């Protein structure tokens, strides 16, 4: 399942069709703080909520890899500032670079494989941990440059 056409429409709608692609959804150690009144005033005309809504649809349908960053950006729906908009535009650039990513379902897969990673207190402002996981029905997942601890489950 792929939504390349939807991503192209999204990029065109928000004037990002000619952007340079990136291959990570967010910068390393992304910290988004609440926008000040002045920052919000300069950013309030950007359609931040509409873009997030469009991305939530995409995430729910075929792109679970967007869940963490969309959750992070959604925490600032009320008062987005320039840093939030920059992070959102980077996410759109990520979509441009990865619009060929898709979910593939075939009838002969027998094995469910899970990969888990945690950063134990990696968020410096709250000391909260972040855990990421990927489950696949393909015994040989194509996840480049992704170091994970592997947990294997057998379907009954």
GROMACS .gro file of N, CA and C in nm:
model
  468
    1UNK      N    1   0.085  -0.117   0.000
    1UNK     CA    2   0.000   0.000   0.000
    1UNK      C    3   0.089   0.124   0.000
    2UNK      N    4   0.064   0.210  -0.092
    2UNK     CA    5   0.146   0.330  -0.106
    2UNK      C    6   0.055   0.451  -0.126
    3UNK      N    7   0.102   0.566  -0.083
    3UNK     CA    8   0.025   0.689  -0.102
    3UNK      C    9   0.111   0.797  -0.165
    4UNK      N   10   0.184   0.761  -0.268
    4UNK     CA   11   0.272   0.858  -0.335
    4UNK      C   12   0.194   0.977  -0.390
    5UNK      N   13   0.079   0.950  -0.449
    5UNK     CA   14   0.000   1.059  -0.506
    5UNK      C   15  -0.049   1.154  -0.396
    6UNK      N   16  -0.091   1.098  -0.283
    6UNK     CA   17  -0.135   1.181  -0.171
    6UNK      C   18  -0.020   1.269  -0.121
    7UNK      N   19   0.099   1.211  -0.110
    7UNK     CA   20   0.217   1.287  -0.065
    7UNK      C   21   0.249   1.398  -0.165
    8UNK      N   22   0.244   1.368  -0.295
    8UNK     CA   23   0.268   1.471  -0.396
    8UNK      C   24   0.167   1.585  -0.384
    9UNK      N   25   0.040   1.550  -0.364
    9UNK     CA   26  -0.064   1.653  -0.348
    9UNK      C   27  -0.038   1.736  -0.223
   10UNK      N   28   0.001   1.670  -0.116
   10UNK     CA   29   0.031   1.740   0.009
   10UNK      C   30   0.148   1.837  -0.009
   11UNK      N   31   0.253   1.792  -0.074
   11UNK     CA   32   0.369   1.879  -0.098
   11UNK      C   33   0.332   1.997  -0.188
   12UNK      N   34   0.251   1.974  -0.288
   12UNK     CA   35   0.206   2.084  -0.375
   12UNK      C   36   0.118   2.182  -0.300
   13UNK      N   37   0.027   2.132  -0.220
   13UNK     CA   38  -0.066   2.217  -0.146
   13UNK      C   39   0.008   2.313  -0.053
   14UNK      N   40   0.114   2.266   0.011
   14UNK     CA   41   0.186   2.347   0.108
   14UNK      C   42   0.319   2.401   0.053
   15UNK      N   43   0.327   2.413  -0.078
   15UNK     CA   44   0.441   2.475  -0.146
   15UNK      C   45   0.576   2.412  -0.111
   16UNK      N   46   0.579   2.281  -0.101
   16UNK     CA   47   0.702   2.210  -0.070
   16UNK      C   48   0.740   2.111  -0.181
   17UNK      N   49   0.678   2.122  -0.297
   17UNK     CA   50   0.704   2.028  -0.406
   17UNK      C   51   0.848   2.035  -0.456
   18UNK      N   52   0.910   2.151  -0.448
   18UNK     CA   53   1.046   2.168  -0.498
   18UNK      C   54   1.152   2.163  -0.388
   19UNK      N   55   1.115   2.116  -0.271
   19UNK     CA   56   1.210   2.113  -0.159
   19UNK      C   57   1.314   2.002  -0.180
   20UNK      N   58   1.425   2.013  -0.110
   20UNK     CA   59   1.528   1.909  -0.112
   20UNK      C   60   1.489   1.800  -0.014
   21UNK      N   61   1.494   1.674  -0.056
   21UNK     CA   62   1.455   1.565   0.034
   21UNK      C   63   1.558   1.541   0.144
   22UNK      N   64   1.511   1.491   0.258
   22UNK     CA   65   1.596   1.443   0.366
   22UNK      C   66   1.552   1.301   0.398
   23UNK      N   67   1.633   1.228   0.472
   23UNK     CA   68   1.603   1.087   0.494
   23UNK      C   69   1.585   1.052   0.641
   24UNK      N   70   1.566   1.152   0.725
   24UNK     CA   71   1.525   1.132   0.864
   24UNK      C   72   1.411   1.228   0.891
   25UNK      N   73   1.310   1.187   0.968
   25UNK     CA   74   1.193   1.274   0.988
   25UNK      C   75   1.219   1.394   1.079
   26UNK      N   76   1.324   1.389   1.159
   26UNK     CA   77   1.354   1.500   1.250
   26UNK      C   78   1.504   1.506   1.273
   27UNK      N   79   1.548   1.622   1.318
   27UNK     CA   80   1.689   1.636   1.352
   27UNK      C   81   1.718   1.560   1.481
   28UNK      N   82   1.842   1.517   1.496
   28UNK     CA   83   1.882   1.447   1.617
   28UNK      C   84   1.864   1.539   1.738
   29UNK      N   85   1.815   1.484   1.848
   29UNK     CA   86   1.795   1.557   1.974
   29UNK      C   87   1.700   1.675   1.957
   30UNK      N   88   1.595   1.657   1.879
   30UNK     CA   89   1.497   1.763   1.858
   30UNK      C   90   1.430   1.801   1.990
   31UNK      N   91   1.436   1.927   2.025
   31UNK     CA   92   1.370   1.979   2.144
   31UNK      C   93   1.277   2.092   2.101
   32UNK      N   94   1.149   2.076   2.121
   32UNK     CA   95   1.052   2.179   2.085
   32UNK      C   96   0.995   2.239   2.212
   33UNK      N   97   1.020   2.366   2.230
   33UNK     CA   98   0.971   2.438   2.347
   33UNK      C   99   0.848   2.519   2.309
   34UNK      N  100   0.772   2.558   2.409
   34UNK     CA  101   0.654   2.641   2.387
   34UNK      C  102   0.696   2.774   2.323
   35UNK      N  103   0.620   2.818   2.223
   35UNK     CA  104   0.653   2.942   2.153
   35UNK      C  105   0.617   3.063   2.239
   36UNK      N  106   0.699   3.166   2.232
   36UNK     CA  107   0.669   3.291   2.302
   36UNK      C  108   0.559   3.365   2.225
   37UNK      N  109   0.503   3.469   2.286
   37UNK     CA  110   0.399   3.547   2.220
   37UNK      C  111   0.449   3.606   2.089
   38UNK      N  112   0.570   3.659   2.090
   38UNK     CA  113   0.627   3.720   1.970
   38UNK      C  114   0.649   3.615   1.860
   39UNK      N  115   0.701   3.498   1.898
   39UNK     CA  116   0.721   3.391   1.800
   39UNK      C  117   0.589   3.346   1.740
   40UNK      N  118   0.488   3.334   1.825
   40UNK     CA  119   0.356   3.291   1.777
   40UNK      C  120   0.297   3.393   1.680
   41UNK      N  121   0.311   3.520   1.710
   41UNK     CA  122   0.258   3.625   1.623
   41UNK      C  123   0.318   3.618   1.483
   42UNK      N  124   0.447   3.585   1.474
   42UNK     CA  125   0.513   3.575   1.344
   42UNK      C  126   0.478   3.446   1.270
   43UNK      N  127   0.421   3.348   1.341
   43UNK     CA  128   0.396   3.217   1.282
   43UNK      C  129   0.249   3.182   1.267
   44UNK      N  130   0.160   3.264   1.319
   44UNK     CA  131   0.020   3.222   1.328
   44UNK      C  132  -0.050   3.209   1.193
   45UNK      N  133   0.004   3.266   1.087
   45UNK     CA  134  -0.061   3.256   0.957
   45UNK      C  135  -0.028   3.127   0.882
   46UNK      N  136   0.069   3.051   0.929
   46UNK     CA  137   0.104   2.925   0.864
   46UNK      C  138  -0.003   2.821   0.897
   47UNK      N  139  -0.047   2.741   0.800
   47UNK     CA  140  -0.155   2.642   0.824
   47UNK      C  141  -0.106   2.518   0.898
   48UNK      N  142  -0.049   2.539   1.014
   48UNK     CA  143   0.014   2.433   1.094
   48UNK      C  144  -0.084   2.319   1.124
   49UNK      N  145  -0.202   2.352   1.173
   49UNK     CA  146  -0.300   2.249   1.210
   49UNK      C  147  -0.345   2.168   1.089
   50UNK      N  148  -0.364   2.236   0.977
   50UNK     CA  149  -0.408   2.165   0.857
   50UNK      C  150  -0.302   2.066   0.810
   51UNK      N  151  -0.176   2.106   0.814
   51UNK     CA  152  -0.069   2.016   0.771
   51UNK      C  153  -0.062   1.896   0.865
   52UNK      N  154  -0.070   1.921   0.996
   52UNK     CA  155  -0.067   1.810   1.093
   52UNK      C  156  -0.184   1.716   1.069
   53UNK      N  157  -0.303   1.769   1.046
   53UNK     CA  158  -0.419   1.685   1.017
   53UNK      C  159  -0.398   1.597   0.895
   54UNK      N  160  -0.342   1.654   0.791
   54UNK     CA  161  -0.313   1.577   0.669
   54UNK      C  162  -0.210   1.468   0.697
   55UNK      N  163  -0.113   1.499   0.781
   55UNK     CA  164  -0.009   1.400   0.814
   55UNK      C  165  -0.064   1.290   0.905
   56UNK      N  166  -0.159   1.324   0.992
   56UNK     CA  167  -0.220   1.221   1.078
   56UNK      C  168  -0.293   1.119   0.991
   57UNK      N  169  -0.363   1.167   0.890
   57UNK     CA  170  -0.430   1.074   0.797
   57UNK      C  171  -0.328   0.982   0.732
   58UNK      N  172  -0.220   1.038   0.683
   58UNK     CA  173  -0.116   0.960   0.617
   58UNK      C  174  -0.054   0.859   0.713
   59UNK      N  175  -0.024   0.904   0.836
   59UNK     CA  176   0.036   0.817   0.937
   59UNK      C  177  -0.056   0.700   0.969
   60UNK      N  178  -0.183   0.727   0.987
   60UNK     CA  179  -0.279   0.624   1.024
   60UNK      C  180  -0.298   0.522   0.912
   61UNK      N  181  -0.298   0.569   0.789
   61UNK     CA  182  -0.327   0.481   0.677
   61UNK      C  183  -0.208   0.394   0.638
   62UNK      N  184  -0.091   0.454   0.616
   62UNK     CA  185   0.020   0.374   0.561
   62UNK      C  186   0.158   0.410   0.612
   63UNK      N  187   0.173   0.511   0.696
   63UNK     CA  188   0.308   0.555   0.735
   63UNK      C  189   0.324   0.560   0.887
   64UNK      N  190   0.330   0.446   0.953
   64UNK     CA  191   0.349   0.447   1.098
   64UNK      C  192   0.484   0.504   1.140
   65UNK      N  193   0.580   0.517   1.048
   65UNK     CA  194   0.710   0.574   1.080
   65UNK      C  195   0.700   0.722   1.117
   66UNK      N  196   0.587   0.784   1.090
   66UNK     CA  197   0.568   0.926   1.121
   66UNK      C  198   0.510   0.949   1.260
   67UNK      N  199   0.472   0.844   1.330
   67UNK     CA  200   0.397   0.858   1.455
   67UNK      C  201   0.469   0.943   1.560
   68UNK      N  202   0.596   0.917   1.585
   68UNK     CA  203   0.665   0.988   1.692
   68UNK      C  204   0.673   1.138   1.664
   69UNK      N  205   0.717   1.175   1.547
   69UNK     CA  206   0.736   1.317   1.518
   69UNK      C  207   0.601   1.389   1.508
   70UNK      N  208   0.499   1.324   1.456
   70UNK     CA  209   0.367   1.388   1.451
   70UNK      C  210   0.314   1.407   1.592
   71UNK      N  211   0.336   1.311   1.679
   71UNK     CA  212   0.296   1.327   1.819
   71UNK      C  213   0.367   1.445   1.884
   72UNK      N  214   0.495   1.458   1.856
   72UNK     CA  215   0.575   1.568   1.911
   72UNK      C  216   0.524   1.703   1.858
   73UNK      N  217   0.500   1.712   1.728
   73UNK     CA  218   0.452   1.837   1.668
   73UNK      C  219   0.309   1.869   1.712
   74UNK      N  220   0.229   1.767   1.737
   74UNK     CA  221   0.090   1.788   1.778
   74UNK      C  222   0.078   1.848   1.918
   75UNK      N  223   0.182   1.837   1.997
   75UNK     CA  224   0.180   1.897   2.130
   75UNK      C  225   0.177   2.049   2.123
   76UNK      N  226   0.203   2.105   2.005
   76UNK     CA  227   0.213   2.251   1.990
   76UNK      C  228   0.110   2.304   1.890
   77UNK      N  229  -0.004   2.238   1.880
   77UNK     CA  230  -0.108   2.282   1.787
   77UNK      C  231  -0.166   2.418   1.823
   78UNK      N  232  -0.172   2.448   1.952
   78UNK     CA  233  -0.234   2.573   1.995
   78UNK      C  234  -0.151   2.695   1.960
   79UNK      N  235  -0.019   2.688   1.980
   79UNK     CA  236   0.068   2.805   1.959
   79UNK      C  237   0.199   2.764   1.893
   80UNK      N  238   0.196   2.731   1.765
   80UNK     CA  239   0.322   2.695   1.699
   80UNK      C  240   0.409   2.817   1.674
   81UNK      N  241   0.538   2.797   1.686
   81UNK     CA  242   0.635   2.903   1.658
   81UNK      C  243   0.722   2.865   1.540
   82UNK      N  244   0.822   2.946   1.509
   82UNK     CA  245   0.910   2.917   1.395
   82UNK      C  246   0.982   2.783   1.405
   83UNK      N  247   1.021   2.743   1.525
   83UNK     CA  248   1.091   2.614   1.541
   83UNK      C  249   0.998   2.498   1.507
   84UNK      N  250   0.872   2.510   1.543
   84UNK     CA  251   0.775   2.404   1.515
   84UNK      C  252   0.749   2.395   1.364
   85UNK      N  253   0.738   2.511   1.301
   85UNK     CA  254   0.715   2.514   1.157
   85UNK      C  255   0.837   2.458   1.083
   86UNK      N  256   0.957   2.490   1.130
   86UNK     CA  257   1.078   2.436   1.068
   86UNK      C  258   1.082   2.283   1.080
   87UNK      N  259   1.044   2.231   1.197
   87UNK     CA  260   1.041   2.086   1.216
   87UNK      C  261   0.934   2.022   1.127
   88UNK      N  262   0.821   2.090   1.113
   88UNK     CA  263   0.714   2.039   1.027
   88UNK      C  264   0.759   2.038   0.880
   89UNK      N  265   0.827   2.143   0.837
   89UNK     CA  266   0.876   2.147   0.699
   89UNK      C  267   0.982   2.039   0.675
   90UNK      N  268   1.062   2.011   0.777
   90UNK     CA  269   1.160   1.902   0.762
   90UNK      C  270   1.086   1.770   0.743
   91UNK      N  271   0.977   1.751   0.816
   91UNK     CA  272   0.898   1.630   0.801
   91UNK      C  273   0.842   1.619   0.658
   92UNK      N  274   0.799   1.730   0.602
   92UNK     CA  275   0.752   1.729   0.464
   92UNK      C  276   0.866   1.695   0.368
   93UNK      N  277   0.986   1.744   0.397
   93UNK     CA  278   1.103   1.710   0.315
   93UNK      C  279   1.134   1.560   0.326
   94UNK      N  280   1.115   1.504   0.446
   94UNK     CA  281   1.134   1.360   0.467
   94UNK      C  282   1.034   1.282   0.381
   95UNK      N  283   0.910   1.329   0.378
   95UNK     CA  284   0.810   1.262   0.295
   95UNK      C  285   0.850   1.265   0.148
   96UNK      N  286   0.906   1.375   0.104
   96UNK     CA  287   0.949   1.382  -0.036
   96UNK      C  288   1.057   1.277  -0.064
   97UNK      N  289   1.149   1.261   0.029
   97UNK     CA  290   1.257   1.165   0.009
   97UNK      C  291   1.217   1.020   0.026
   98UNK      N  292   1.103   0.996   0.092
   98UNK     CA  293   1.063   0.859   0.122
   98UNK      C  294   0.924   0.826   0.072
   99UNK      N  295   0.875   0.901  -0.025
   99UNK     CA  296   0.737   0.879  -0.069
   99UNK      C  297   0.716   0.742  -0.132
  100UNK      N  298   0.822   0.676  -0.172
  100UNK     CA  299   0.811   0.541  -0.225
  100UNK      C  300   0.798   0.434  -0.118
  101UNK      N  301   0.814   0.472   0.010
  101UNK     CA  302   0.796   0.374   0.118
  101UNK      C  303   0.650   0.329   0.119
  102UNK      N  304   0.628   0.201   0.145
  102UNK     CA  305   0.491   0.152   0.147
  102UNK      C  306   0.480   0.031   0.238
  103UNK      N  307   0.357  -0.008   0.262
  103UNK     CA  308   0.328  -0.131   0.334
  103UNK      C  309   0.299  -0.238   0.231
  104UNK      N  310   0.358  -0.354   0.250
  104UNK     CA  311   0.341  -0.463   0.155
  104UNK      C  312   0.284  -0.583   0.228
  105UNK      N  313   0.176  -0.636   0.177
  105UNK     CA  314   0.114  -0.754   0.235
  105UNK      C  315   0.114  -0.865   0.131
  106UNK      N  316   0.163  -0.983   0.172
  106UNK     CA  317   0.158  -1.099   0.084
  106UNK      C  318   0.098  -1.215   0.162
  107UNK      N  319   0.037  -1.311   0.094
  107UNK     CA  320  -0.035  -1.417   0.165
  107UNK      C  321   0.053  -1.524   0.228
  108UNK      N  322   0.181  -1.535   0.196
  108UNK     CA  323   0.262  -1.647   0.241
  108UNK      C  324   0.351  -1.618   0.361
  109UNK      N  325   0.338  -1.504   0.424
  109UNK     CA  326   0.426  -1.473   0.536
  109UNK      C  327   0.378  -1.546   0.662
  110UNK      N  328   0.470  -1.609   0.732
  110UNK     CA  329   0.437  -1.692   0.847
  110UNK      C  330   0.493  -1.639   0.978
  111UNK      N  331   0.589  -1.549   0.975
  111UNK     CA  332   0.663  -1.513   1.094
  111UNK      C  333   0.648  -1.365   1.128
  112UNK      N  334   0.613  -1.337   1.252
  112UNK     CA  335   0.607  -1.200   1.301
  112UNK      C  336   0.737  -1.170   1.374
  113UNK      N  337   0.808  -1.065   1.333
  113UNK     CA  338   0.936  -1.028   1.393
  113UNK      C  339   0.924  -0.887   1.449
  114UNK      N  340   0.973  -0.867   1.572
  114UNK     CA  341   0.968  -0.735   1.633
  114UNK      C  342   1.107  -0.685   1.667
  115UNK      N  343   1.128  -0.554   1.650
  115UNK     CA  344   1.253  -0.488   1.685
  115UNK      C  345   1.221  -0.377   1.783
  116UNK      N  346   1.303  -0.364   1.888
  116UNK     CA  347   1.276  -0.267   1.993
  116UNK      C  348   1.405  -0.191   2.026
  117UNK      N  349   1.392  -0.063   2.057
  117UNK     CA  350   1.505   0.017   2.103
  117UNK      C  351   1.452   0.121   2.202
  118UNK      N  352   1.532   0.154   2.302
  118UNK     CA  353   1.493   0.255   2.401
  118UNK      C  354   1.612   0.344   2.430
  119UNK      N  355   1.585   0.468   2.471
  119UNK     CA  356   1.696   0.560   2.500
  119UNK      C  357   1.707   0.597   2.647
  120UNK      N  358   1.633   0.536   2.736
  120UNK     CA  359   1.643   0.550   2.881
  120UNK      C  360   1.681   0.690   2.928
  121UNK      N  361   1.584   0.776   2.939
  121UNK     CA  362   1.607   0.911   2.991
  121UNK      C  363   1.669   1.005   2.891
  122UNK      N  364   1.648   0.982   2.764
  122UNK     CA  365   1.713   1.062   2.661
  122UNK      C  366   1.657   1.201   2.641
  123UNK      N  367   1.533   1.227   2.685
  123UNK     CA  368   1.478   1.361   2.671
  123UNK      C  369   1.529   1.446   2.786
  124UNK      N  370   1.614   1.540   2.755
  124UNK     CA  371   1.687   1.612   2.859
  124UNK      C  372   1.599   1.701   2.945
  125UNK      N  373   1.490   1.753   2.892
  125UNK     CA  374   1.408   1.845   2.972
  125UNK      C  375   1.326   1.772   3.077
  126UNK      N  376   1.279   1.650   3.049
  126UNK     CA  377   1.195   1.578   3.145
  126UNK      C  378   1.257   1.448   3.195
  127UNK      N  379   1.367   1.408   3.134
  127UNK     CA  380   1.435   1.281   3.166
  127UNK      C  381   1.347   1.160   3.137
  128UNK      N  382   1.254   1.177   3.046
  128UNK     CA  383   1.168   1.065   3.007
  128UNK      C  384   1.240   0.978   2.905
  129UNK      N  385   1.203   0.853   2.905
  129UNK     CA  386   1.259   0.759   2.808
  129UNK      C  387   1.169   0.752   2.685
  130UNK      N  388   1.229   0.721   2.574
  130UNK     CA  389   1.154   0.700   2.451
  130UNK      C  390   1.183   0.559   2.403
  131UNK      N  391   1.078   0.488   2.369
  131UNK     CA  392   1.093   0.353   2.318
  131UNK      C  393   1.036   0.350   2.177
  132UNK      N  394   1.107   0.287   2.088
  132UNK     CA  395   1.058   0.269   1.952
  132UNK      C  396   1.051   0.121   1.920
  133UNK      N  397   0.958   0.086   1.836
  133UNK     CA  398   0.946  -0.054   1.798
  133UNK      C  399   0.895  -0.066   1.656
  134UNK      N  400   0.933  -0.175   1.592
  134UNK     CA  401   0.888  -0.207   1.457
  134UNK      C  402   0.852  -0.355   1.457
  135UNK      N  403   0.735  -0.387   1.406
  135UNK     CA  404   0.695  -0.526   1.388
  135UNK      C  405   0.673  -0.549   1.240
  136UNK      N  406   0.717  -0.663   1.194
  136UNK     CA  407   0.704  -0.693   1.052
  136UNK      C  408   0.668  -0.840   1.033
  137UNK      N  409   0.597  -0.868   0.927
  137UNK     CA  410   0.568  -1.006   0.890
  137UNK      C  411   0.667  -1.057   0.787
  138UNK      N  412   0.767  -0.980   0.757
  138UNK     CA  413   0.872  -1.017   0.662
  138UNK      C  414   0.996  -1.055   0.743
  139UNK      N  415   1.046  -1.176   0.731
  139UNK     CA  416   1.162  -1.215   0.812
  139UNK      C  417   1.290  -1.140   0.778
  140UNK      N  418   1.294  -1.069   0.665
  140UNK     CA  419   1.412  -0.991   0.628
  140UNK      C  420   1.371  -0.847   0.601
  141UNK      N  421   1.344  -0.769   0.705
  141UNK     CA  422   1.298  -0.632   0.683
  141UNK      C  423   1.407  -0.545   0.620
  142UNK      N  424   1.366  -0.451   0.540
  142UNK     CA  425   1.457  -0.358   0.475
  142UNK      C  426   1.459  -0.228   0.555
  143UNK      N  427   1.539  -0.222   0.659
  143UNK     CA  428   1.549  -0.103   0.743
  143UNK      C  429   1.695  -0.059   0.743
  144UNK      N  430   1.734   0.031   0.653
  144UNK     CA  431   1.874   0.070   0.645
  144UNK      C  432   1.917   0.157   0.762
  145UNK      N  433   2.041   0.138   0.806
  145UNK     CA  434   2.101   0.220   0.912
  145UNK      C  435   2.017   0.227   1.038
  146UNK      N  436   1.960   0.116   1.079
  146UNK     CA  437   1.872   0.117   1.194
  146UNK      C  438   1.922   0.010   1.290
  147UNK      N  439   1.984   0.051   1.401
  147UNK     CA  440   2.037  -0.044   1.498
  147UNK      C  441   1.930  -0.070   1.602
  148UNK      N  442   1.891  -0.195   1.614
  148UNK     CA  443   1.782  -0.232   1.703
  148UNK      C  444   1.816  -0.361   1.778
  149UNK      N  445   1.751  -0.380   1.890
  149UNK     CA  446   1.754  -0.508   1.957
  149UNK      C  447   1.640  -0.589   1.898
  150UNK      N  448   1.668  -0.713   1.867
  150UNK     CA  449   1.567  -0.792   1.798
  150UNK      C  450   1.495  -0.883   1.895
  151UNK      N  451   1.365  -0.883   1.884
  151UNK     CA  452   1.279  -0.973   1.959
  151UNK      C  453   1.199  -1.051   1.857
  152UNK      N  454   1.201  -1.179   1.867
  152UNK     CA  455   1.135  -1.261   1.765
  152UNK      C  456   1.014  -1.333   1.825
  153UNK      N  457   0.904  -1.325   1.754
  153UNK     CA  458   0.781  -1.391   1.795
  153UNK      C  459   0.736  -1.485   1.683
  154UNK      N  460   0.687  -1.597   1.719
  154UNK     CA  461   0.633  -1.690   1.620
  154UNK      C  462   0.480  -1.681   1.623
  155UNK      N  463   0.421  -1.676   1.506
  155UNK     CA  464   0.275  -1.680   1.497
  155UNK      C  465   0.228  -1.820   1.533
  156UNK      N  466   0.123  -1.826   1.606
  156UNK     CA  467   0.069  -1.958   1.644
  156UNK      C  468  -0.022  -2.013   1.538
   0.00000   0.00000   0.00000
